[in-house]
Amino acid sequence: MSNKIPVGVLGATGAVGQKFVKLLEGHPWFELVELAASDRSAGKTYAEATSWRQYTRIPENIRGLTVKTCEPGLDCRLVFSGLDASVAGEVEEGFARAGYVVVTNSRNHRMDEDVPLLVPEINSEHLGLIRIQRERRGWSGAIVTNPNCSTAGLVMALAPIERAFGIRRLVVTTMQSLSGAGYPGPSAIDMLGNVVPFIPGEEEKLETEPLKILGRLEGGRIRFAEFGVSAHTNRVSVEDGHTECVSLEMEKKASVDEVARALAGFTSIPQELNLPSAPERPIIVRQERDRPQPRYDRDEGGGMSAVVGRLRACPVFDIRFLVLSHNTVRGAAGGAILNAEIMKARGHLD
Amino acid sequence: MSNKIPVGVLGATGAVGQKFVKLLEGHPWFELVELAASDRSAGKTYAEATSWRQYTRIPENIRGLTVKTCEPGLDCRLVFSGLDASVAGEVEEGFARAGYVVVTNSRNHRMDEDVPLLVPEINSEHLGLIRIQRERRGWSGAIVTNPNCSTAGLVMALAPIERAFGIRRLVVTTMQSLSGAGYPGPSAIDMLGNVVPFIPGEEEKLETEPLKILGRLEGGRIRFAEFGVSAHTNRVSVEDGHTECVSLEMEKKASVDEVARALAGFTSIPQELNLPSAPERPIIVRQERDRPQPRYDRDEGGGMSAVVGRLRACPVFDIRFLVLSHNTVRGAAGGAILNAEIMKARGHLD
Amino acid sequence: MSNKIPVGVLGATGAVGQKFVKLLEGHPWFELVELAASDRSAGKTYAEATSWRQYTRIPENIRGLTVKTCEPGLDCRLVFSGLDASVAGEVEEGFARAGYVVVTNSRNHRMDEDVPLLVPEINSEHLGLIRIQRERRGWSGAIVTNPNCSTAGLVMALAPIERAFGIRRLVVTTMQSLSGAGYPGPSAIDMLGNVVPFIPGEEEKLETEPLKILGRLEGGRIRFAEFGVSAHTNRVSVEDGHTECVSLEMEKKASVDEVARALAGFTSIPQELNLPSAPERPIIVRQERDRPQPRYDRDEGGGMSAVVGRLRACPVFDIRFLVLSHNTVRGAAGGAILNAEIMKARGHLD
Amino acid sequence: MSNKIPVGVLGATGAVGQKFVKLLEGHPWFELVELAASDRSAGKTYAEATSWRQYTRIPENIRGLTVKTCEPGLDCRLVFSGLDASVAGEVEEGFARAGYVVVTNSRNHRMDEDVPLLVPEINSEHLGLIRIQRERRGWSGAIVTNPNCSTAGLVMALAPIERAFGIRRLVVTTMQSLSGAGYPGPSAIDMLGNVVPFIPGEEEKLETEPLKILGRLEGGRIRFAEFGVSAHTNRVSVEDGHTECVSLEMEKKASVDEVARALAGFTSIPQELNLPSAPERPIIVRQERDRPQPRYDRDEGGGMSAVVGRLRACPVFDIRFLVLSHNTVRGAAGGAILNAEIMKARGHLD
């Protein structure tokens, strides 16, 4: 009998759900024992219910598990949610009410004032909201969220700059991969040799989530960071990995070298605690003039590192750079698993 | 015998040269009679010398023309240059010295203080530099340049804003097509499912050329415009058409609607003169939330219009928008031909 | 008042329907006056009802036409059908019964024994089936079909070989474009950097339709041609244009040159009649070692020519070659319009 | 001190050379100690000399190795060659003459009658040619080759069919990846949304190499297999992995199921010997109607398995199927390393 913590995945047959299944294979702390999905999938084995699109096979011990419906009754206390936003809101609340800890990638509760929007390298103290969430809502469980995939990479680069120099405002333009849109996502007819310069709801997330993530927990509330963000989001023909071009104005003046050192030297609690999914270096700074590139660099740190490059002075603000991160690992399932790991390390799963 | 003005193309076998050949087919004012290229091509027929990559066939009357070397002696007074920057500088000077009017897409002389960097809708008065250029250099010919392909679309959108409201500064991030790199350009291995976030020399051009183009001719010199530009340039897997995301601060406050009207209503001297290559509308403003897109919109106005979309308020500056333009038409051969047309209309070819 | 024949399009808002609208713009014989689509679209203007994806704008006189439901009552006698196969069968029969001539691209009736599967350059005598169709079914109207998009290009190349030398058997492997799957068609996630080696139902069509098309009308029935076809069909990341590699055994021996002459010299009734959509040369034979290529050659003859290349001896059979044709022009809407043109010329629309 | 066999790589900075470096990292039998490349690279560290394009970093112990020229004098007896065909011929002979065992991916000596064209699962007895090669040429070393990348996958599927049922003839059409062309390979401008239906020299290789590989060593010579092959080779926008559609006539009739069993059950000497690079199953037979696909299936068996799918009856011959294999692993560096492994196991490196 395993000593690992039994966990479930809600929305297990979808794109994010599959990534949870893949990343949890062989996890040293968590053992995947429950899979839940829509009524259409319930009752089937996982192999039957899912149209598997990962490059490795379905883990052998998962293939034959019977998929259940997304209702409390799963035999575990921790569930990861990759549910579609159209259903995640109520389902996740139902699980939290029933005593489950829901670590979710869905957007529905991210901006709720009593719900942590967690990036363990940045704001693990926001886990203090869990106590407040439980008091206010009368829940024995809890909901903890991770940011939108384009936010996840950006905030990683912003955090050390904000801490060291303060951020006044920034303009960010993204070139986001196809996998960020879920499956089937965009039509190949639309994407071939094209750029689609609009992603519904994405700019709003990129302009608000970083302010919460980089905010301070004071008196039981998050005091949002107060810099301005202007986001331009685009979809390009890339399989995985979101590339973002950032021009940024700081509160205090600092040289490009000082910023580079703040970024490259960044390390935080997940690294100190040696959490299983924590990359050795949360931020990797590349010196080549043409890197990072999504196809070559997205898998740095197992897909959990943000890769910064082309750090240089900005003629309009202070500095500018590129940041690349893996949208389905750091920006989705991997980020959520790291959230659960720090919760375990901090005693929130006891 | 044709009454048209005989013209030649320098660098006629290259990517830009082929575009000149294609766009000059059936031109109402100009007749292509001379083709010049490298020594390797000289002496061959054009059909033999060029590896033709346009979607229409080589014009019948051009196929059999003998390619000459790039030296004065061509039987025409106006030459279009699509020469590579590695040779364009001296060759073009030699032609101008010998009395030719050189209308060039090459970058070498763009920032020379006595050479017009011309966009006929914006700064046709800069043609006044020709007189100064001739005096200073003792030339009977002249050199006139058009901007870099990524600048060409940007300045079209900037001009009416600058005129109506003034520009203080802007951040521009580009997603540029493969054809902007010439042929063969990037390796398919590098581009498939990837973004290359660096184009040598491109950001410098995008940060300086607009200031000259939007500058004023005063006392025989261009007084540059004085706004700040921060450029991030990227190569993406698009055949033709550069897409640019712009966040912009204006001198005077203006609403999104006022800016939209300034853009959509923009028309200028080439339109008044009804120049053959002038698009009816230099700027087309799209209202759809996801347009322009390079594959669908690059051919607006025969590739000579700039297409603006997603015009909206900017949380950090004042306004933001997308601008798309066809990099090998407006941004190269088409822009140069329009330059020659306005020169003809203004008597500079007499 | 126009003297043109008024025509309608069934399924006008879909991918094939849009192509009909585009190709009928300015047609010298036909005037598009009726648009019909699903109940969801009915009552809207065409501009509202369709999500237009052609590179030219919706024709001005069509934008404001009100879309009707797909039921008899349209004010024209000739209708083109781009209906989805899920509904085309019954709808088209209803129109034919009500006296309409239905020229359809849908597959439903292609193999009906009294319905012509028409390629005007090859089997215009099959129009003789119309009389039999009307007698058997008691219709005053009629249904005439064109072949599947991958068949359309193949049979064009087969016809002159069959006529001159006879065909014993062939192996054909296709690389088919995205547009052949309709819109939205395959997911960009599936197609990026990939080949999908299966297209539902496609191989069956490619193995049977050519036999009917190249068959002889004898005693009121088509006697099918009797050669064997083995088809391998693949989807690749190409916008338009199906490329097919063919190895072929002939009844009579013939040299590569003899076959090349039979192909290049092929011309037929549509060319003699100078039908508006008939390409000057139905088959273009390219000599370059690496042509045809879909991006460069699909538009030959306005998309109505089949382009053959790499004609050479086959070590296993007799000859082998490539054939490329435009799947949404010759292989869909353009083929249907040419069918209607020959019907008009032959008096079948009187 | 390592007990491993020291090895070198010729052409270490090129595309195939890099793959050798990558695949040899941590190899249980071989230790990479010598890197040789062109004069331009010689004298630099490997990290300086190579433009590394693998997804993992340069192995730490290799980064600082000094690159040497491609001349005998390397401190090892076994060298892998990824040299370009323009120089491989003489260089490899020079090494063999000087006593080196040259295991090469280059094409130059593949068809030499005393040189094994080796696929260890198929024709390890061809290693008997080494003795003859040494006698004839007076060499103490030897040259052993592996097949062209498109041949490598094909012969794997052919071998069990040939052994069980005999092959009379076949038609094969390939869709080959970009990496098969080396770096930089085709222009992105040429490949975007296109198929290039010609690969210089490729069809000739695919039509002759299988006959040697499947031949028998008799009396010191290879008696070639005697079936006919007709190859159509195409380049498509795929990163890695060649997909081949095969229609095949057998000597003895056999059902699809019998062929499937012969393929799926195929195992050979490398599997018995448990060679480090030998895949557990040389051939994997997929049942899904749309697999294998290059992006999803090329890495089966670490890139060393051939993946067969869509096995079905052929209306023209007997059977038809798809075969996919990884062109830079099984089809290049991985195949060569497996060759060296079987040579070691058979005592040819003693």
Coordinates of N, CA, C and O in Angstrom, one line a residue, chain D residues 266-319:
Chain D
F266 N 7.6 -9.6 -35.3 CA 9.0 -9.6 -35.7 C 9.9 -9.2 -34.6 O 9.7 -8.2 -33.9
T267 N 10.9 -10.0 -34.4 CA 12.0 -9.7 -33.4 C 13.2 -10.3 -34.0 O 13.1 -11.2 -34.8
S268 N 14.4 -9.9 -33.6 CA 15.6 -10.4 -34.2 C 16.8 -10.4 -33.3 O 16.6 -10.3 -32.1
I269 N 17.9 -10.5 -33.9 CA 19.1 -10.7 -33.1 C 19.4 -9.5 -32.2 O 19.8 -9.7 -31.0
P270 N 19.2 -8.3 -32.6 CA 19.5 -7.2 -31.6 C 18.6 -7.3 -30.4 O 19.1 -6.9 -29.3
Q271 N 17.4 -7.8 -30.5 CA 16.5 -7.9 -29.4 C 17.0 -9.1 -28.5 O 17.0 -9.0 -27.3
E272 N 17.4 -10.2 -29.2 CA 17.9 -11.3 -28.4 C 19.2 -11.0 -27.6 O 19.4 -11.4 -26.5
L273 N 20.0 -10.2 -28.3 CA 21.3 -9.8 -27.7 C 21.1 -8.6 -26.7 O 22.0 -8.3 -26.0
N274 N 19.9 -8.1 -26.7 CA 19.6 -7.0 -25.8 C 20.5 -5.8 -26.0 O 21.0 -5.2 -25.0
L275 N 20.8 -5.5 -27.3 CA 21.7 -4.4 -27.6 C 21.1 -3.1 -27.0 O 19.9 -2.9 -27.0
P276 N 22.0 -2.2 -26.5 CA 21.5 -1.0 -25.8 C 20.5 -0.2 -26.6 O 19.6 0.4 -26.1
S277 N 20.8 0.0 -27.9 CA 19.9 0.8 -28.7 C 18.8 0.1 -29.4 O 18.0 0.7 -30.1
A278 N 18.7 -1.2 -29.2 CA 17.7 -2.0 -29.9 C 16.3 -1.8 -29.2 O 16.2 -1.9 -28.0
P279 N 15.3 -1.4 -30.0 CA 14.0 -1.3 -29.4 C 13.4 -2.7 -29.0 O 13.8 -3.7 -29.7
E280 N 12.6 -2.7 -28.0 CA 12.0 -3.9 -27.6 C 11.3 -4.6 -28.8 O 11.4 -5.8 -29.1
R281 N 10.5 -3.7 -29.5 CA 9.8 -4.2 -30.7 C 10.3 -3.4 -31.9 O 10.0 -2.2 -32.0
P282 N 10.9 -4.1 -32.8 CA 11.4 -3.3 -34.0 C 10.3 -2.7 -34.8 O 10.4 -1.7 -35.4
I283 N 9.1 -3.4 -34.8 CA 7.9 -3.0 -35.6 C 6.8 -2.9 -34.6 O 6.5 -3.9 -33.9
I284 N 6.1 -1.8 -34.6 CA 4.9 -1.7 -33.8 C 3.7 -1.5 -34.8 O 3.8 -0.7 -35.7
V285 N 2.7 -2.3 -34.6 CA 1.6 -2.3 -35.5 C 0.4 -1.6 -34.8 O 0.0 -2.0 -33.8
R286 N 0.0 -0.5 -35.4 CA -1.1 0.3 -34.8 C -2.4 -0.1 -35.4 O -2.5 -0.3 -36.6
Q287 N -3.5 -0.1 -34.6 CA -4.8 -0.5 -35.1 C -5.7 0.7 -35.4 O -6.7 0.5 -36.1
E288 N -5.4 1.8 -34.9 CA -6.3 3.0 -35.1 C -6.3 3.3 -36.6 O -5.3 3.1 -37.3
R289 N -7.4 3.8 -37.0 CA -7.6 4.1 -38.5 C -6.7 5.2 -39.0 O -6.5 5.3 -40.2
D290 N -6.2 6.1 -38.1 CA -5.5 7.2 -38.5 C -4.1 7.4 -38.0 O -3.5 8.4 -37.8
R291 N -3.5 6.2 -37.6 CA -2.1 6.2 -37.1 C -1.3 5.2 -37.9 O -1.8 4.3 -38.4
P292 N 0.0 5.4 -37.9 CA 0.9 6.4 -37.2 C 0.8 7.8 -37.8 O 0.5 7.9 -39.0
Q293 N 1.1 8.7 -37.0 CA 1.3 10.1 -37.4 C 2.7 10.6 -36.9 O 3.1 10.2 -35.8
P294 N 3.4 11.3 -37.8 CA 4.8 11.6 -37.4 C 4.9 12.3 -36.0 O 5.8 11.9 -35.3
R295 N 4.1 13.3 -35.8 CA 4.3 14.0 -34.5 C 4.1 13.2 -33.3 O 4.7 13.4 -32.3
Y296 N 3.1 12.3 -33.4 CA 2.8 11.5 -32.2 C 3.6 10.2 -32.1 O 3.7 9.7 -31.0
D297 N 4.0 9.6 -33.2 CA 4.5 8.2 -33.1 C 6.0 8.0 -33.4 O 6.5 6.9 -33.3
R298 N 6.6 9.1 -33.9 CA 8.0 8.9 -34.3 C 9.0 8.5 -33.2 O 10.0 7.9 -33.5
D299 N 8.6 8.7 -32.0 CA 9.6 8.4 -30.9 C 9.4 7.0 -30.3 O 10.0 6.7 -29.3
E300 N 8.5 6.2 -30.9 CA 8.3 4.8 -30.4 C 9.7 4.1 -30.4 O 10.4 4.2 -31.3
G301 N 9.9 3.4 -29.3 CA 11.1 2.6 -29.2 C 12.3 3.6 -29.2 O 13.4 3.2 -29.7
G302 N 12.1 4.7 -28.6 CA 13.2 5.7 -28.6 C 13.6 6.2 -30.0 O 14.7 6.6 -30.2
G303 N 12.7 6.1 -30.9 CA 12.9 6.5 -32.3 C 13.5 5.4 -33.1 O 13.9 5.6 -34.3
M304 N 13.6 4.2 -32.5 CA 14.3 3.1 -33.2 C 13.2 2.1 -33.8 O 13.6 1.2 -34.5
S305 N 12.0 2.2 -33.4 CA 11.0 1.3 -33.9 C 10.4 1.9 -35.2 O 10.3 3.1 -35.4
A306 N 10.0 1.0 -36.1 CA 9.2 1.4 -37.2 C 7.7 1.2 -36.8 O 7.4 0.2 -36.2
V307 N 6.9 2.1 -37.1 CA 5.5 2.0 -36.7 C 4.6 1.8 -38.0 O 4.7 2.7 -38.9
V308 N 3.9 0.7 -38.0 CA 3.1 0.4 -39.2 C 1.7 0.6 -38.8 O 1.2 0.3 -37.7
G309 N 0.9 1.1 -39.8 CA -0.5 1.2 -39.5 C -1.3 1.1 -40.8 O -0.7 1.0 -41.9
R310 N -2.6 1.1 -40.7 CA -3.5 1.1 -41.8 C -3.2 -0.1 -42.7 O -3.3 -0.1 -43.9
L311 N -2.8 -1.2 -42.1 CA -2.6 -2.5 -42.9 C -3.9 -2.9 -43.4 O -4.9 -3.2 -42.6
R312 N -4.0 -3.1 -44.7 CA -5.3 -3.4 -45.3 C -5.0 -4.0 -46.7 O -3.9 -3.9 -47.2
A313 N -6.1 -4.7 -47.2 CA -5.9 -5.3 -48.6 C -5.7 -4.2 -49.6 O -6.3 -3.1 -49.5
C314 N -5.0 -4.5 -50.7 CA -4.8 -3.6 -51.8 C -5.5 -4.0 -53.0 O -5.4 -5.2 -53.4
P315 N -6.4 -3.2 -53.6 CA -7.2 -3.6 -54.8 C -6.3 -3.9 -56.0 O -6.8 -4.5 -56.9
V316 N -5.1 -3.5 -56.0 CA -4.2 -3.6 -57.1 C -3.1 -4.6 -56.9 O -2.8 -5.4 -57.8
F317 N -2.6 -4.6 -55.7 CA -1.6 -5.7 -55.4 C -2.3 -6.5 -54.3 O -3.4 -6.9 -54.4
D318 N -1.5 -6.9 -53.2 CA -2.1 -7.7 -52.2 C -2.4 -6.9 -50.9 O -3.5 -7.0 -50.4
I319 N -1.4 -6.2 -50.4 CA -1.6 -5.5 -49.2 C -1.1 -4.1 -49.4 O -0.3 -3.8 -50.3

